Coordinates of C-alpha atoms in Angstrom, one line a residue:
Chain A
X26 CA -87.8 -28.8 -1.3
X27 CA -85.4 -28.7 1.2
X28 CA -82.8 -31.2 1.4
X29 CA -83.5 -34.0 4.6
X30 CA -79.6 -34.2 5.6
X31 CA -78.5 -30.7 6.0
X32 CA -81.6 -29.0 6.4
X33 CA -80.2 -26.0 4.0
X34 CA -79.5 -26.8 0.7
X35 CA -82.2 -27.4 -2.2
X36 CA -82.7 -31.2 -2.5
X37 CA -82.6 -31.9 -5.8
X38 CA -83.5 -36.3 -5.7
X39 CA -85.7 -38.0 -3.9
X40 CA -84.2 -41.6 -2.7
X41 CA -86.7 -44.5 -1.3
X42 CA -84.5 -46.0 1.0
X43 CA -85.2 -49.5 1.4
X44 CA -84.0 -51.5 4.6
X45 CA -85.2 -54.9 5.2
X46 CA -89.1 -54.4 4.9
X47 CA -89.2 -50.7 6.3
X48 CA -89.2 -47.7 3.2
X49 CA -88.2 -44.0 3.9
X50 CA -88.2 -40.8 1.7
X51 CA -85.1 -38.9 1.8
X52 CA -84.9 -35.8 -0.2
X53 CA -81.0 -35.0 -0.8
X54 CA -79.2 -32.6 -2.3
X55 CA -75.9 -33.0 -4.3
X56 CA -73.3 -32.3 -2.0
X57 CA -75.4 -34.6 0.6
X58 CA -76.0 -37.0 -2.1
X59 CA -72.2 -37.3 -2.9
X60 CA -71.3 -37.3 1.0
X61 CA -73.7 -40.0 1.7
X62 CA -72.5 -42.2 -1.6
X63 CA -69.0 -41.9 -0.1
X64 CA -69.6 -44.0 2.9
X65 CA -70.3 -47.6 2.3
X66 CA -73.8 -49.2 1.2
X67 CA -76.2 -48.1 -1.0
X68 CA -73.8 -46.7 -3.4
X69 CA -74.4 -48.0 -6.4
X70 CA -78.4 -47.2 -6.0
X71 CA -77.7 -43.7 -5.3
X72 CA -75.5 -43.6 -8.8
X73 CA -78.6 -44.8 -10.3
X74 CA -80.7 -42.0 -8.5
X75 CA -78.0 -39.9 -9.9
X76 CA -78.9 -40.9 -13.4
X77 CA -82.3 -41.0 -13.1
X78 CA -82.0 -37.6 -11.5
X79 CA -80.5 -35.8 -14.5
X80 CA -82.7 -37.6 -16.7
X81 CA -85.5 -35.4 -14.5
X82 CA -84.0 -32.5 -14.7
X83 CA -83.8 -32.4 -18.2
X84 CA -87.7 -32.9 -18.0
X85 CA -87.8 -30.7 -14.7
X86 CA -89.7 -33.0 -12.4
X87 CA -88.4 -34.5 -9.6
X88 CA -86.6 -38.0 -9.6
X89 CA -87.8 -40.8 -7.6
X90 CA -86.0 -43.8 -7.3
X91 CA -85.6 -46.8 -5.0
X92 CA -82.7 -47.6 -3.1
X93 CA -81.9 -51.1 -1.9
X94 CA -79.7 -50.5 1.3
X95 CA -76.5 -53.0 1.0
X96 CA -73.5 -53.8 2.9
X97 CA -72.1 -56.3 0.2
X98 CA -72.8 -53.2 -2.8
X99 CA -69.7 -52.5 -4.9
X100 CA -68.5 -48.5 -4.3
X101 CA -70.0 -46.4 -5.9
X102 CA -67.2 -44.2 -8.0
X103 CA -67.6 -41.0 -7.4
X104 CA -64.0 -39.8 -7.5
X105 CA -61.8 -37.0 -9.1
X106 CA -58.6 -37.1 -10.5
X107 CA -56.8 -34.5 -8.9
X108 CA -54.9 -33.9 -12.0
X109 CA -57.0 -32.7 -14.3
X110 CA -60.5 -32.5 -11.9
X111 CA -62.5 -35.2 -14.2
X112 CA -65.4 -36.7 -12.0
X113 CA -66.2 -40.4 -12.0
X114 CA -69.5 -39.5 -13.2
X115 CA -68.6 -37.3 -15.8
X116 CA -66.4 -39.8 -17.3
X117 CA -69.0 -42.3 -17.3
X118 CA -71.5 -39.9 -19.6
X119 CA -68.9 -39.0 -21.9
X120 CA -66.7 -41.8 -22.4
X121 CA -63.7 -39.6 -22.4
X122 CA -60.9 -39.5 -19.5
X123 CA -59.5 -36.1 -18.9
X124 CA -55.8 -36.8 -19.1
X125 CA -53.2 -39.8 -17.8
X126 CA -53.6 -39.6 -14.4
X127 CA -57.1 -40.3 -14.8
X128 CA -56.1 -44.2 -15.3
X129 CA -54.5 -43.5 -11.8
X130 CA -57.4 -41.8 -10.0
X131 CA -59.9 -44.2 -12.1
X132 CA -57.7 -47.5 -11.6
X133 CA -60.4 -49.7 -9.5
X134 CA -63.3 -48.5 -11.7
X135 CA -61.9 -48.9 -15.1
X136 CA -60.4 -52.6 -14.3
X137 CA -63.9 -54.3 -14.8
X138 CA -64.6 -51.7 -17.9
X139 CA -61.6 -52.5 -19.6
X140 CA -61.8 -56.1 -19.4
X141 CA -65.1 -56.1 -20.8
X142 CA -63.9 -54.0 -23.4
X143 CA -60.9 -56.5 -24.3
X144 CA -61.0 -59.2 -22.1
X145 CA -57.3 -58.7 -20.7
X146 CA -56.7 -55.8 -18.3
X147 CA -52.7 -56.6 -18.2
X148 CA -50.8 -55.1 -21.5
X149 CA -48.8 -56.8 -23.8
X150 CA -47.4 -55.1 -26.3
X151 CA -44.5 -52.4 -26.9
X152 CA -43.3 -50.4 -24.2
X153 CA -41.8 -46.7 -24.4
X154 CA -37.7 -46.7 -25.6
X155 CA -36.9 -44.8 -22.3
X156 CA -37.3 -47.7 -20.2
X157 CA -33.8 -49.2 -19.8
X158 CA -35.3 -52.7 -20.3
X159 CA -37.6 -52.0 -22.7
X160 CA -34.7 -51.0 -24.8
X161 CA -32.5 -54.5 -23.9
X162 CA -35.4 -56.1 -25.0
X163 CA -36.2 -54.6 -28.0
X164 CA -32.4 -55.1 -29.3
X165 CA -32.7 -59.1 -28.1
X166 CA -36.0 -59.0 -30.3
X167 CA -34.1 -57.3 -33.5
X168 CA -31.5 -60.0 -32.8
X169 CA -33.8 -62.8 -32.6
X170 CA -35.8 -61.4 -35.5
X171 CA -33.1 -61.4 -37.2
X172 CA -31.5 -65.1 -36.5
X173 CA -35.1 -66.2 -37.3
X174 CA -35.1 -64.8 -41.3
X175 CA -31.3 -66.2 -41.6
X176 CA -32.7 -69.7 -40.0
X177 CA -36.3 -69.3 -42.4
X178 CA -33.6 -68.8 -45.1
X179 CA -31.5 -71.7 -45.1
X180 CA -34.5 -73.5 -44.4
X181 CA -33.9 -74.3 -40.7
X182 CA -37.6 -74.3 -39.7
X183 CA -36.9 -75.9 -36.2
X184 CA -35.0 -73.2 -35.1
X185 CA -36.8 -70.3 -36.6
X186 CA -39.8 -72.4 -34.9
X187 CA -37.8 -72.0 -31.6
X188 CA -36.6 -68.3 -32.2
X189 CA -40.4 -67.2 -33.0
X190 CA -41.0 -69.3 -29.5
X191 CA -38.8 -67.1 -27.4
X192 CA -39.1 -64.2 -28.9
X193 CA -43.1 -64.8 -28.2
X194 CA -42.3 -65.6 -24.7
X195 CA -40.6 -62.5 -24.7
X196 CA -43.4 -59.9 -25.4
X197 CA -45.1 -61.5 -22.5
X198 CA -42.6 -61.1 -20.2
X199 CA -42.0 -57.9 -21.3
X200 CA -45.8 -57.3 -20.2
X201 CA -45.1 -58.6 -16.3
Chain B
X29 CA -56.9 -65.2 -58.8
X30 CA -54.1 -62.7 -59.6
X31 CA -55.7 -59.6 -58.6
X32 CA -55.9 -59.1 -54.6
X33 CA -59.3 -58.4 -53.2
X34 CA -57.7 -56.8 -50.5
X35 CA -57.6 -53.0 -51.8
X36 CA -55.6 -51.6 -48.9
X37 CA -54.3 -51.5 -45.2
X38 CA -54.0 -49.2 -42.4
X39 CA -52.3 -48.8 -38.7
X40 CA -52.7 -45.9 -36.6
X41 CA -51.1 -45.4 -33.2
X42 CA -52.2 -43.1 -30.3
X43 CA -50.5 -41.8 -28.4
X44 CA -50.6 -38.8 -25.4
X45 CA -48.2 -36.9 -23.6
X46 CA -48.1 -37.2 -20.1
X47 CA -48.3 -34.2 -18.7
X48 CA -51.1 -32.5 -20.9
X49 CA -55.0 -33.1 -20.8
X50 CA -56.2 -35.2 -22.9
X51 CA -58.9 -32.0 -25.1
X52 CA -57.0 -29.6 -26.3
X53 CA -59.6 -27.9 -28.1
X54 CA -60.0 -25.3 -25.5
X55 CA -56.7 -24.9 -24.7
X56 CA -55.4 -23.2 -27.8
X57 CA -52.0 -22.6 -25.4
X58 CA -51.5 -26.4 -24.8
X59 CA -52.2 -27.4 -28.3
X60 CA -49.8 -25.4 -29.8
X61 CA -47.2 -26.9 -27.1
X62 CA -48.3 -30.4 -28.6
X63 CA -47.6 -29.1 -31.9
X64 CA -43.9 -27.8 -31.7
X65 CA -42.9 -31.0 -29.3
X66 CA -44.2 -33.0 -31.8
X67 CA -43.0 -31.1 -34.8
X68 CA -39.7 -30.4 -32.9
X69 CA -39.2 -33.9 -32.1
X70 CA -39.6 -35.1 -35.6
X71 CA -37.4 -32.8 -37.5
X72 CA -34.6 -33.3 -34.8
X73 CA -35.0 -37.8 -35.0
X74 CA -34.5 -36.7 -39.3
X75 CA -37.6 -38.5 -39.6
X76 CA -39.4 -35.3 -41.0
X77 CA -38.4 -36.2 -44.6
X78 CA -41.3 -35.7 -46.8
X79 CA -43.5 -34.4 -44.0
X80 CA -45.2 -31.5 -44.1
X81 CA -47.1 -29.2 -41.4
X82 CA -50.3 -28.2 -41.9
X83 CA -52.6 -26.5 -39.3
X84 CA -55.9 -27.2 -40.0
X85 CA -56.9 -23.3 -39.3
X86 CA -54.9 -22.9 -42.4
X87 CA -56.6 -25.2 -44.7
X88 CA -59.5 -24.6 -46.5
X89 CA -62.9 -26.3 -45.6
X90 CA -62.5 -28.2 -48.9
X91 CA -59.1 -29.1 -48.1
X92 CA -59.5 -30.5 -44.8
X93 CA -62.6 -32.8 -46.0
X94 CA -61.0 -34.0 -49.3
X95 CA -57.6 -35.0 -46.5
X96 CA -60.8 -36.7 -44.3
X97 CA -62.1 -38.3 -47.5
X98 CA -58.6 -39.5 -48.1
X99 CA -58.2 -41.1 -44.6
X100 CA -55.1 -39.3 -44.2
X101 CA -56.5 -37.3 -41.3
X102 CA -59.8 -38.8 -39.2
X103 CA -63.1 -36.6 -39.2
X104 CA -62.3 -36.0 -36.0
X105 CA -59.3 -33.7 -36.8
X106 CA -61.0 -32.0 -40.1
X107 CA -63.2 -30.6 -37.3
X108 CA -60.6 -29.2 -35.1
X109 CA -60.3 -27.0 -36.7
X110 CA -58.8 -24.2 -34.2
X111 CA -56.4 -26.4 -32.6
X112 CA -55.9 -29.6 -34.9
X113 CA -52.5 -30.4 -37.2
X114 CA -51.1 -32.9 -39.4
X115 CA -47.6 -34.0 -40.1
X116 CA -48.1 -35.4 -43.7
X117 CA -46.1 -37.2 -45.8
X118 CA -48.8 -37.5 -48.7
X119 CA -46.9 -40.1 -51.2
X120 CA -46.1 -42.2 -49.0
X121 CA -49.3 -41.8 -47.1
X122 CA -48.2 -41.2 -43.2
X123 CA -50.1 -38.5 -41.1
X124 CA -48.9 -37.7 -37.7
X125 CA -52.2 -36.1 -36.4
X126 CA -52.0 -33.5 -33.6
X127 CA -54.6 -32.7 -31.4
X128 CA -57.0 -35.2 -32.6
X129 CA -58.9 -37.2 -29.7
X130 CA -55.8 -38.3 -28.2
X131 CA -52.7 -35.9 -28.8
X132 CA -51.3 -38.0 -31.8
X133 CA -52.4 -40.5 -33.6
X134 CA -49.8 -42.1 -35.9
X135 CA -51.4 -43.5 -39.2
X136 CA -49.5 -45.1 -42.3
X137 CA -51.8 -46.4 -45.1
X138 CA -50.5 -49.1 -47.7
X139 CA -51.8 -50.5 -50.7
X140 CA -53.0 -54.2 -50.7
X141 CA -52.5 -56.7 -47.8
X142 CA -49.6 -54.4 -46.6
X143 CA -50.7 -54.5 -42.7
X144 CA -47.6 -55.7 -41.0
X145 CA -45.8 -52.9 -43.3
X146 CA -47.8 -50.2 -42.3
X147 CA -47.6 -51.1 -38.3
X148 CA -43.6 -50.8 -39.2
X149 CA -44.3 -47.3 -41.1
X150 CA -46.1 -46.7 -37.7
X151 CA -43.3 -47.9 -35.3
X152 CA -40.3 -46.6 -37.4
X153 CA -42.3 -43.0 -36.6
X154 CA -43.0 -43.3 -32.8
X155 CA -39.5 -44.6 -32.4
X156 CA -38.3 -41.5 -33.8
X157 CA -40.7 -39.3 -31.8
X158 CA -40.0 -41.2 -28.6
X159 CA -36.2 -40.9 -28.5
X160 CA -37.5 -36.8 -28.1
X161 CA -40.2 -37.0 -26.0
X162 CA -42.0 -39.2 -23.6
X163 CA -45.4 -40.4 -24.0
X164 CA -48.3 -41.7 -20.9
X165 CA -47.5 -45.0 -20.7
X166 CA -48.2 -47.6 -17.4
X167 CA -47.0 -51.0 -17.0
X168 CA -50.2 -52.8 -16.6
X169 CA -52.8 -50.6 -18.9
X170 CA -49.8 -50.0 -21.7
X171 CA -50.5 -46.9 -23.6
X172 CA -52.8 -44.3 -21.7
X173 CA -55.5 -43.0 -24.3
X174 CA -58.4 -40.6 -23.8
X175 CA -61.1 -43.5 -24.3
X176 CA -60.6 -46.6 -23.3
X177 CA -61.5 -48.7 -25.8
X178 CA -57.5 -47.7 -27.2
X179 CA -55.8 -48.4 -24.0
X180 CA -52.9 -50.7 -24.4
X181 CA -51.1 -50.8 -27.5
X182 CA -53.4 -47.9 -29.0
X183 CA -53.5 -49.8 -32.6
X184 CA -56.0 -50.0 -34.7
X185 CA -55.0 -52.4 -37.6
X186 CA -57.3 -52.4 -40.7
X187 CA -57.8 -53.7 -44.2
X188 CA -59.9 -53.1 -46.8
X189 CA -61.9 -55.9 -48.8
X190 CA -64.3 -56.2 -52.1
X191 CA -66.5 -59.2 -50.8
X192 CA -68.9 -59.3 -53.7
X193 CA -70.3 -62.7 -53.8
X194 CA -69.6 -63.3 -49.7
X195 CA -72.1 -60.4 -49.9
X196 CA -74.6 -60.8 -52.4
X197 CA -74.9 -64.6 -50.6
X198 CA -75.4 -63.0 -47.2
X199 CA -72.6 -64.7 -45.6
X200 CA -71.0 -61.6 -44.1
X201 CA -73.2 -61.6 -40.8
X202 CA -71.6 -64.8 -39.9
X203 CA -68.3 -63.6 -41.0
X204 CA -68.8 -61.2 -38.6
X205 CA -69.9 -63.3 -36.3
X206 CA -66.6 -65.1 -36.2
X207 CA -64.3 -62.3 -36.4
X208 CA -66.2 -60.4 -33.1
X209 CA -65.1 -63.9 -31.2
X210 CA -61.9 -62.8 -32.4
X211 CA -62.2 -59.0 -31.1
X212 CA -62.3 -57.7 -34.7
X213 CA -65.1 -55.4 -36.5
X214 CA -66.4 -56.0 -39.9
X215 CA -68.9 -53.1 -41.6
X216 CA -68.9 -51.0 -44.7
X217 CA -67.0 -48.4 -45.7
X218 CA -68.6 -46.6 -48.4
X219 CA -72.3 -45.3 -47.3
X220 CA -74.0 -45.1 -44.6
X221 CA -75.6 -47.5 -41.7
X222 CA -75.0 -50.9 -42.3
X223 CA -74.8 -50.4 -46.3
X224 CA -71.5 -51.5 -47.5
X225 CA -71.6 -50.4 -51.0
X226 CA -69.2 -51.3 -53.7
X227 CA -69.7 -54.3 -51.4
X228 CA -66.0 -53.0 -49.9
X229 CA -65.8 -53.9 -46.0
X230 CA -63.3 -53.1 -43.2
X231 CA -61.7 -56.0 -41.3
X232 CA -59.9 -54.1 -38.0
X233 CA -59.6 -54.8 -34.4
X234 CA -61.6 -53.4 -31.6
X235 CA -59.6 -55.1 -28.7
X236 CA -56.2 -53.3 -28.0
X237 CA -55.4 -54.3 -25.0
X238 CA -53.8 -57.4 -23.6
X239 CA -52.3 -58.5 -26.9
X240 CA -49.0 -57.7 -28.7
X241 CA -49.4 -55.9 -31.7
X242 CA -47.9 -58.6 -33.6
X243 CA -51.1 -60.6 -32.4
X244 CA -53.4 -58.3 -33.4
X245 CA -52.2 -57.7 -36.9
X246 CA -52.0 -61.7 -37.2
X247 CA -55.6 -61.2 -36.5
X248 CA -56.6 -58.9 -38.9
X249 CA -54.9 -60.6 -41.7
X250 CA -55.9 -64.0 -40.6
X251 CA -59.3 -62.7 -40.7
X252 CA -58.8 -60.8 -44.3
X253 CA -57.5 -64.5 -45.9
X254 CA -59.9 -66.2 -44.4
X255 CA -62.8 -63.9 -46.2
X256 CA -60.5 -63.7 -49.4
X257 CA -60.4 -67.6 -49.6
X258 CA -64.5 -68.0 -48.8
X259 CA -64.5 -64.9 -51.6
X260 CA -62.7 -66.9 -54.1
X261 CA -64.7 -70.3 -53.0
X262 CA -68.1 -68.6 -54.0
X263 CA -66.5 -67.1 -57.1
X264 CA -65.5 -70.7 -58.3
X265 CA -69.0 -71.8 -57.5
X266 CA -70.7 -69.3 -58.9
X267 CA -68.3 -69.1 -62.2
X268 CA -68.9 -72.9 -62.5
X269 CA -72.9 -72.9 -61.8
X270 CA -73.8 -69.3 -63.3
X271 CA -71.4 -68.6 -65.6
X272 CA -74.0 -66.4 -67.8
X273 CA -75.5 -64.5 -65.0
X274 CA -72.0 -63.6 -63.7
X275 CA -70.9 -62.7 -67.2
X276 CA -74.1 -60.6 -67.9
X277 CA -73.1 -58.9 -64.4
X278 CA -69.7 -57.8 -65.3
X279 CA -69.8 -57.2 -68.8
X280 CA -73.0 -54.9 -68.8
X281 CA -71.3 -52.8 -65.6
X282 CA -67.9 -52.6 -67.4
X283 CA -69.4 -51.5 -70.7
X284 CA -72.2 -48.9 -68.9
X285 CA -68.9 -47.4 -66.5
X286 CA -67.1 -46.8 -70.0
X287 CA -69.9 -45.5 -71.4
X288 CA -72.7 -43.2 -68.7
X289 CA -72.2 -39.9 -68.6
X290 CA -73.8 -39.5 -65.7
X291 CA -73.0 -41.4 -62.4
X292 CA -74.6 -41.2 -59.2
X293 CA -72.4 -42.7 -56.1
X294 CA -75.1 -45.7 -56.0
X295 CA -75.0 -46.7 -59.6
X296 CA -71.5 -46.2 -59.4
X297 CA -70.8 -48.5 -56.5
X298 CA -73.0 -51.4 -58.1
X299 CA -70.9 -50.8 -61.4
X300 CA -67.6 -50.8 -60.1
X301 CA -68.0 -53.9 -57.7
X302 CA -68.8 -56.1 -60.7
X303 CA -66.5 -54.3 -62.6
X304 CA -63.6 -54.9 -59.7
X305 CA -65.0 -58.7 -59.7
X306 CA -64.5 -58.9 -63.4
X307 CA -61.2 -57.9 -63.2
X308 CA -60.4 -60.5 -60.3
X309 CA -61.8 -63.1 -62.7
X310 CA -59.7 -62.1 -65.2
X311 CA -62.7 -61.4 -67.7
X312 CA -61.7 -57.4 -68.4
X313 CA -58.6 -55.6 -69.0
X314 CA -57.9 -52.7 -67.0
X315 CA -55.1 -51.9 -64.1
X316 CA -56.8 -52.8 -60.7
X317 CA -54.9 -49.8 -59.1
X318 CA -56.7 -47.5 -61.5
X319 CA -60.4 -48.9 -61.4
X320 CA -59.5 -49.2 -56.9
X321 CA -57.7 -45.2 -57.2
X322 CA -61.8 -44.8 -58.7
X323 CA -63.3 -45.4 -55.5
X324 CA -61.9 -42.4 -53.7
X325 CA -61.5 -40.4 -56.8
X326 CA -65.0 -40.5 -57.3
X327 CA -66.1 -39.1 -53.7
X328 CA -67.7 -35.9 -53.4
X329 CA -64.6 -33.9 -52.4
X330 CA -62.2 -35.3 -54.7
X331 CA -64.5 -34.4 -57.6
X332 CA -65.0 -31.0 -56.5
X333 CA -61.5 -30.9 -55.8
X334 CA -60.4 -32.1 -59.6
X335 CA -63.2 -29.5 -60.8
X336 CA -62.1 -26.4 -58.2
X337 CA -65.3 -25.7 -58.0
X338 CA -68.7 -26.4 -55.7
X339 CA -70.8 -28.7 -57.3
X340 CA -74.9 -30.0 -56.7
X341 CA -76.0 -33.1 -57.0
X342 CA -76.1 -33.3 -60.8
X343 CA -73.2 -31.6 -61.4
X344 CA -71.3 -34.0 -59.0
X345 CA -73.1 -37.2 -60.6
X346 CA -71.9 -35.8 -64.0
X347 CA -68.2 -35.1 -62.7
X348 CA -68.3 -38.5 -61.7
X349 CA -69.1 -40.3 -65.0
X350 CA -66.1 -37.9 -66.6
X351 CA -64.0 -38.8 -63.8
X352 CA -64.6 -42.9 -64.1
X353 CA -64.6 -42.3 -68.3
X354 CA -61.1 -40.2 -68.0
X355 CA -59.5 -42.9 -65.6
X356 CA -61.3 -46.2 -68.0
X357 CA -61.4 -45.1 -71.2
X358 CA -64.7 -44.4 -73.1
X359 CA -66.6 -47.5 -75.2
X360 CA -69.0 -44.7 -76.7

């Protein structure tokens, strides 16, 4: 089967294009399939046809799949990080990025992912000792751990109430 | 209750480099460039003391899986084995793994409720790496790992705890319940798919980012006391309501651990979990770090490595029962 866009390549997915009541086949191959998903609408569906494509293949038979065509449609990823040349897609079946700038290339598409994984997308916690700040902070937070044991040991508890307080205060500032 | 039913704690840290893949399994060239900056780096901080190196090409297949068995390397790494290291410091149980699934991951393992000790273990060793080199790191996402269910602060905090009665009363699912609202894990350790046997669980956190790490130790622990105190609750009912069935329990176990001679890992998880709870009630004599060093003493790889030798079902069942009867003592 030859693919419907180009004309040349083998089409490897079949897409039922939906558009208000009207239905047409489209048989696509890959690099169609990919060019297609990169402009806007419908891209989402065609990732699904992209799944249920492999799924085929594994059986070899065709994929069909419907497509609902959609302006308001989220985009579909279908990115690389030009780093390390990890697909979207690939990503999404394994569950393993491909190095740092990944995060980068990925940024849009692992927001929602990540804050379904832990409900916060914005870090918190420690930051590397090579940023000049990060350092200042972390010696203030020695300090105020420190003032807060002395004030726990002489039995102080409002201050070491109000040293736990800002030094609390400081490990979220230290995440904006 | 004297004796803790928290048996022990762990942290672990990953961590990447930034300007190296995340697999390094195929790049034997890259891993070996993770190796020496992190070896490098840690000899040069003088945080190497009581490390040492090990490649896992050069360890045995035994080896590797008694280390796994130990927790002081991850499955993962026993199997990498062409590109995968450890920096170990075996007494005091830190590993600095290399080439696991993110480049390091940073793990210090403490007896008892030792959490927030551990994390410092943890930090005290990154601190020392990272005046040496830098790791992937971004404002918003925190620490950059290879999955990202360990983006952020990429800690895992954990503790292990011997829940008998929350267990035999079925009150773990909505233990587990609770602590998931939290963004904490509760399962089994010892056995497979939802069997927790030796009724020993792990409390640890799935969420890692978005919190400090202080918060997510807090977590852990507050979890871990809140399923010691329902422990010792159910204990006091059940010593108070069923005092004979709970002495039959631990006396018959302690006395049949002193005296099988043949153990398999089931029989032996039943015994020592009443035995463990006979102990917490004060009702036997015996050092709880001796009858808790049983539970990993006892596992497959530890007995074969105490008998240097391969060893079949039987042979391994009756290892076992010399092992628990050389560590207790033997009634008969």
């Amino acid at each position: 089967m030859i693919c419907d866009e180009c004309g040349q390549r083998e089409a490897t997915v079949t897409l039922t294009v939906v558009q208000g009541t009207e239905r047409t086949l489209r048989n696509l191959c890959p690099e169609c399939m990919r060019r297609m998903s990169n402009a806007k609408g419908m891209l989402s569906a065609i990732f699904a046809a992209a799944m249920a494509n492999m799924a085929a293949l594994a059986q070899q038979r065709p994929a069909e799949t419907e497509v609902e065509e959609s302006l308001e449609e989220e985009a579909l990823p279908d990115k690389t990080c030009e780093r390390c040349g990890m697909t979207y897609a690939a990503f999404k079946q394994s569950g393993r990025l491909g190095c740092p700038g990944c995060y980068e290339a990925f940024r849009e598409e692992l927001q929602p992912m990540l804050q379904q994984l832990h409900g916060r997308t914005q870090h918190a916690g420690r930051q590397p000792l090579q940023t000049e700040a990060a350092r200042r902070t972390r010696s203030r937070q020695e300090e105020l751990h420190r003032l807060m044991s002395e004030a726990v040991q002489r039995e102080d508890f409002e201050q070491a109430a109000a040293l736990r307080d800002e030094l609390r205060a400081m490990a979220r500032e230290a995440a904006e | 209750m004297s004796v803790s039913t928290v048996l022990s704690s762990r942290v672990r840290l990953a961590r990447n480099y930034s300007d190296l893949p995340f697999d390094l399994s195929e790049r034997p060239d890259l891993a070996e460039d993770c190796l020496s900056r992190t070896a490098g780096a840690l000899a040069t901080s003088g945080a190497d003391k009581g490390f040492l190196l090990h490649r896992m090409a050069d360890l045995s297949e035994g080896r590797r899986a008694f280390l796994a068995e130990s927790r002081l390397i991850s499955g993962d790494l026993a199997r990498a084995v062409q590109t995968g290291a450890v920096l170990l410091n075996e007494r005091d149980g830190l590993s600095v793994m290399i080439g696991e699934e993110d480049h390091l991951r940073i793990q210090a393992i403490r007896p008892r409720m030792e959490l927030a000790e551990a994390a410092g273990d943890c930090f005290r060793l990154e601190d020392a790496l990272s005046k040496q080199v830098s790791f992937a790191f971004d404002p918003e996402l925190g620490y950059l790992t290879a999955c990202p269910t360990n983006t952020g602060t990429g800690l895992r905090a954990s503790i292990l705890v011997h829940l008998p009665m929350v267990s035999q009363q079925g009150k773990s699912g909505e233990v587990s319940e609770m602590a998931a609202r939290l963004g904490l894990t509760i399962r089994g350790v010892f056995g497979k798919g939802r069997l927790a046997l030796g009724d020993v669980y792990m409390v640890s956190n799935h969420v890692t980012l978005g919190r400090t790490e202080e918060e997510l130790i807090s977590a852990v622990l507050a979890v871990g006391r809140h399923l010691t105190d329902l422990e010792a609750t159910l204990r006091e009912t059940s010593r108070r309501e069923e005092r004979l069935t709970l002495e039959n329990r631990v006396y018959r176990a302690w006395a049949l651990l002193r005296s099988a001679r043949t153990l398999s890992s089931n029989e032996f998880y039943n015994l020592w979990s009443s035995a463990r709870l006979g102990l917490s009630l004060g009702w036997i004599e015996a050092e709880a770090d001796t009858l808790d060093a049983l539970l990993w003493d006892t596992l497959p790889q530890h007995l074969v490595a105490w008998r240097e030798t391969a060893l079949d079902e039987k042979k391994l069942n009756e290892a076992r029962a010399e092992c628990v009867l050389n560590a207790l003592g033997k009634l008969f």
